[in-house]
CSV table of C-alpha atoms and ligand atoms in Angstrom, one decimal:
chain,number,residue,atom,x,y,z
A,1,MET,CA,43.6,-109.5,-68.9
A,2,ALA,CA,46.3,-112.5,-67.4
A,3,TYR,CA,48.2,-112.6,-70.6
A,4,ARG,CA,49.1,-110.2,-73.6
A,5,ILE,CA,50.9,-111.1,-76.7
A,6,GLY,CA,53.2,-108.8,-78.8
A,7,SER,CA,55.1,-109.1,-82.1
A,8,GLY,CA,57.8,-107.0,-83.2
A,9,ILE,CA,59.7,-106.7,-86.6
A,10,ASP,CA,62.8,-104.5,-87.7
A,11,PHE,CA,64.9,-103.6,-90.6
A,12,HIS,CA,68.4,-101.9,-90.9
A,13,GLN,CA,70.9,-101.4,-93.7
A,14,LEU,CA,74.3,-103.1,-93.8
A,15,VAL,CA,76.9,-100.5,-94.5
A,16,GLU,CA,80.7,-100.3,-94.2
A,17,GLY,CA,82.0,-98.2,-91.4
A,18,ARG,CA,79.5,-99.2,-88.8
A,19,ASP,CA,79.9,-101.6,-85.9
A,20,LEU,CA,77.4,-104.6,-86.0
A,21,TRP,CA,75.3,-104.9,-82.8
A,22,ILE,CA,72.7,-107.6,-82.4
A,23,GLY,CA,71.1,-108.9,-79.4
A,24,GLY,CA,73.3,-106.4,-77.5
A,25,VAL,CA,76.5,-108.1,-78.6
A,26,LYS,CA,79.3,-106.5,-81.0
A,27,ILE,CA,79.8,-109.0,-83.9
A,28,PRO,CA,83.1,-108.7,-85.8
A,29,HIS,CA,82.0,-108.3,-89.6
A,30,THR,CA,83.1,-106.1,-92.4
A,31,LYS,CA,79.7,-104.4,-92.3
A,32,GLY,CA,77.6,-102.9,-89.6
A,33,ALA,CA,73.8,-101.8,-89.2
A,34,LEU,CA,72.8,-98.1,-90.1
A,35,GLY,CA,70.6,-96.2,-87.9
A,36,HIS,CA,70.3,-93.3,-85.6
A,37,SER,CA,71.1,-95.4,-82.4
A,38,ASP,CA,73.4,-98.5,-82.6
A,39,ALA,CA,71.0,-100.0,-84.8
A,40,ASP,CA,70.4,-103.4,-83.1
A,41,VAL,CA,67.9,-105.0,-85.1
A,42,LEU,CA,67.0,-107.9,-82.8
A,43,LEU,CA,66.7,-105.5,-79.8
A,44,HIS,CA,64.4,-103.0,-81.5
A,45,ALA,CA,62.2,-105.9,-82.6
A,46,ILE,CA,62.0,-107.3,-79.0
A,47,CYS,CA,61.3,-103.6,-77.8
A,48,ASP,CA,58.4,-103.3,-80.5
A,49,ALA,CA,56.8,-106.7,-79.2
A,50,MET,CA,56.8,-105.4,-75.7
A,51,LEU,CA,55.1,-102.2,-76.6
A,52,GLY,CA,52.9,-103.9,-79.0
A,53,ALA,CA,51.8,-106.4,-76.5
A,54,LEU,CA,50.0,-103.7,-74.2
A,55,SER,CA,49.3,-101.4,-77.4
A,56,LEU,CA,51.8,-98.9,-76.1
A,57,GLY,CA,52.6,-97.9,-79.9
A,58,ASP,CA,56.4,-98.6,-81.3
A,59,ILE,CA,59.9,-97.8,-80.5
A,60,GLY,CA,59.6,-94.8,-82.9
A,61,VAL,CA,57.0,-93.0,-80.7
A,62,HIS,CA,58.9,-93.6,-77.5
A,63,PHE,CA,62.5,-93.0,-78.9
A,64,PRO,CA,62.0,-90.8,-81.9
A,65,ASP,CA,65.1,-90.8,-84.4
A,66,THR,CA,64.9,-87.0,-84.6
A,67,ASP,CA,65.9,-86.7,-81.1
A,68,ASP,CA,69.5,-86.2,-80.5
A,69,ALA,CA,69.3,-87.9,-77.1
A,70,TYR,CA,69.0,-91.2,-78.8
A,71,LYS,CA,71.9,-90.7,-81.4
A,72,GLY,CA,74.3,-93.5,-81.2
A,73,ILE,CA,72.5,-94.8,-77.9
A,74,ASP,CA,73.2,-98.4,-76.7
A,75,SER,CA,70.0,-100.2,-77.6
A,76,LYS,CA,70.2,-102.2,-74.3
A,77,ILE,CA,69.2,-98.8,-72.7
A,78,LEU,CA,66.0,-98.7,-74.8
A,79,LEU,CA,65.4,-102.3,-74.0
A,80,LYS,CA,65.7,-101.8,-70.3
A,81,LYS,CA,63.4,-98.6,-70.7
A,82,CYS,CA,60.6,-100.8,-72.6
A,83,PHE,CA,61.0,-103.3,-69.9
A,84,GLN,CA,60.4,-100.8,-67.2
A,85,LEU,CA,57.6,-99.4,-68.9
A,86,ILE,CA,55.5,-103.0,-69.3
A,87,ASN,CA,56.4,-103.3,-65.5
A,88,SER,CA,54.8,-100.0,-64.4
A,89,LYS,CA,51.9,-101.3,-66.3
A,90,GLY,CA,51.7,-104.4,-64.0
A,91,TYR,CA,53.4,-106.9,-66.6
A,92,THR,CA,56.2,-109.3,-66.6
A,93,ILE,CA,57.8,-111.4,-69.2
A,94,VAL,CA,57.1,-115.3,-69.8
A,95,ASN,CA,59.1,-115.8,-72.8
A,96,ILE,CA,60.5,-114.5,-76.0
A,97,ASP,CA,60.6,-116.2,-79.5
A,98,SER,CA,62.7,-114.5,-82.3
A,99,THR,CA,64.1,-115.0,-85.8
A,100,LEU,CA,67.1,-112.9,-87.3
A,101,CYS,CA,67.3,-113.1,-91.3
A,102,LEU,CA,70.8,-112.4,-92.5
A,103,GLN,CA,73.0,-114.0,-94.9
A,104,GLU,CA,76.4,-113.2,-93.3
A,105,PRO,CA,78.2,-113.4,-90.7
A,106,LYS,CA,77.2,-116.8,-89.1
A,107,ILE,CA,75.7,-115.6,-85.5
A,108,LYS,CA,75.5,-119.0,-84.0
A,109,PRO,CA,78.6,-118.6,-81.9
A,110,TYR,CA,77.2,-115.4,-80.4
A,111,VAL,CA,73.5,-116.8,-79.8
A,112,GLY,CA,74.2,-117.8,-75.9
A,113,GLN,CA,75.8,-114.4,-75.1
A,114,MET,CA,72.9,-112.5,-76.8
A,115,GLN,CA,70.4,-114.8,-74.6
A,116,GLN,CA,72.3,-113.9,-71.6
A,117,THR,CA,72.4,-110.4,-72.3
A,118,ILE,CA,69.0,-110.0,-73.1
A,119,ALA,CA,67.8,-112.5,-70.3
A,120,THR,CA,69.8,-110.3,-67.7
A,121,ILE,CA,68.0,-106.8,-68.8
A,122,LEU,CA,64.6,-108.3,-68.9
A,123,GLU,CA,64.9,-110.4,-65.5
A,124,ILE,CA,64.2,-113.9,-67.2
A,125,ASN,CA,66.2,-117.1,-67.6
A,126,ILE,CA,67.9,-117.7,-70.7
A,127,THR,CA,65.8,-120.6,-71.8
A,128,ASP,CA,63.0,-118.1,-72.0
A,129,VAL,CA,64.9,-116.1,-74.7
A,130,SER,CA,64.7,-118.0,-77.9
A,131,ILE,CA,67.0,-116.7,-80.9
A,132,LYS,CA,66.9,-118.3,-84.1
A,133,ALA,CA,68.5,-117.5,-87.2
A,134,THR,CA,68.0,-118.2,-91.2
A,135,THR,CA,69.6,-116.9,-94.4
A,136,THR,CA,67.4,-115.9,-97.3
A,137,GLU,CA,69.1,-118.6,-99.4
A,138,THR,CA,70.6,-115.5,-101.0
A,139,MET,CA,67.4,-114.0,-102.3
A,140,GLY,CA,66.5,-110.5,-101.8
A,141,PHE,CA,68.2,-107.5,-100.0
A,142,VAL,CA,69.1,-110.0,-97.3
A,143,GLY,CA,70.6,-112.6,-99.4
A,144,ARG,CA,72.6,-109.4,-101.2
A,145,GLN,CA,73.8,-108.3,-98.0
A,146,GLU,CA,72.3,-104.9,-98.2
A,147,GLY,CA,70.4,-105.3,-94.9
A,148,LEU,CA,69.1,-107.7,-92.0
A,149,VAL,CA,65.7,-108.4,-90.3
A,150,ALA,CA,64.6,-109.4,-87.0
A,151,TYR,CA,61.2,-110.7,-85.8
A,152,ALA,CA,60.1,-111.0,-82.2
A,153,THR,CA,57.1,-112.3,-80.6
A,154,ILE,CA,56.8,-112.0,-76.7
A,155,LEU,CA,54.2,-113.2,-74.0
A,156,LEU,CA,53.6,-110.9,-70.9
A,157,SER,CA,51.8,-112.0,-67.8
A,158,ARG,CA,50.0,-109.8,-65.2
A,159,LYS,CA,52.1,-109.6,-62.2
B,201,LIG,ZN1,65.7,-100.6,-85.5
């Protein structure tokens, strides 16, 4: 098979007293994402998309939140590990499209840095890493700023 497509979705609660990491970038905000790792919702969705493209399960299978080895871990390390795994299976990345859903803060000023961070780890061009963002028009848990969501779609090509 020359091409494989994958999709990923991730959710995290937003709470006070945590850092907000999105797309490998630390964003100044009054709340941060709660999780076993650094809780980077975008990187987790991309990891799941990569794993899903090759039917390799999900991030929870590869990096269990019951394992202390992953407590507080930088999700850029998890992203790299997923990339190495799909590489070892003979695949490389064509492009990524993603969407973040959060009410606040505005992430537009950080998107370029996120694209660069992800592109460097995954050895693709920044133009191959699309990051879009939307609010939910104040509706639901995202609108109430109780949490945030990321969706990612990835296309892999056989090397
Ligand atoms: Zn996550």
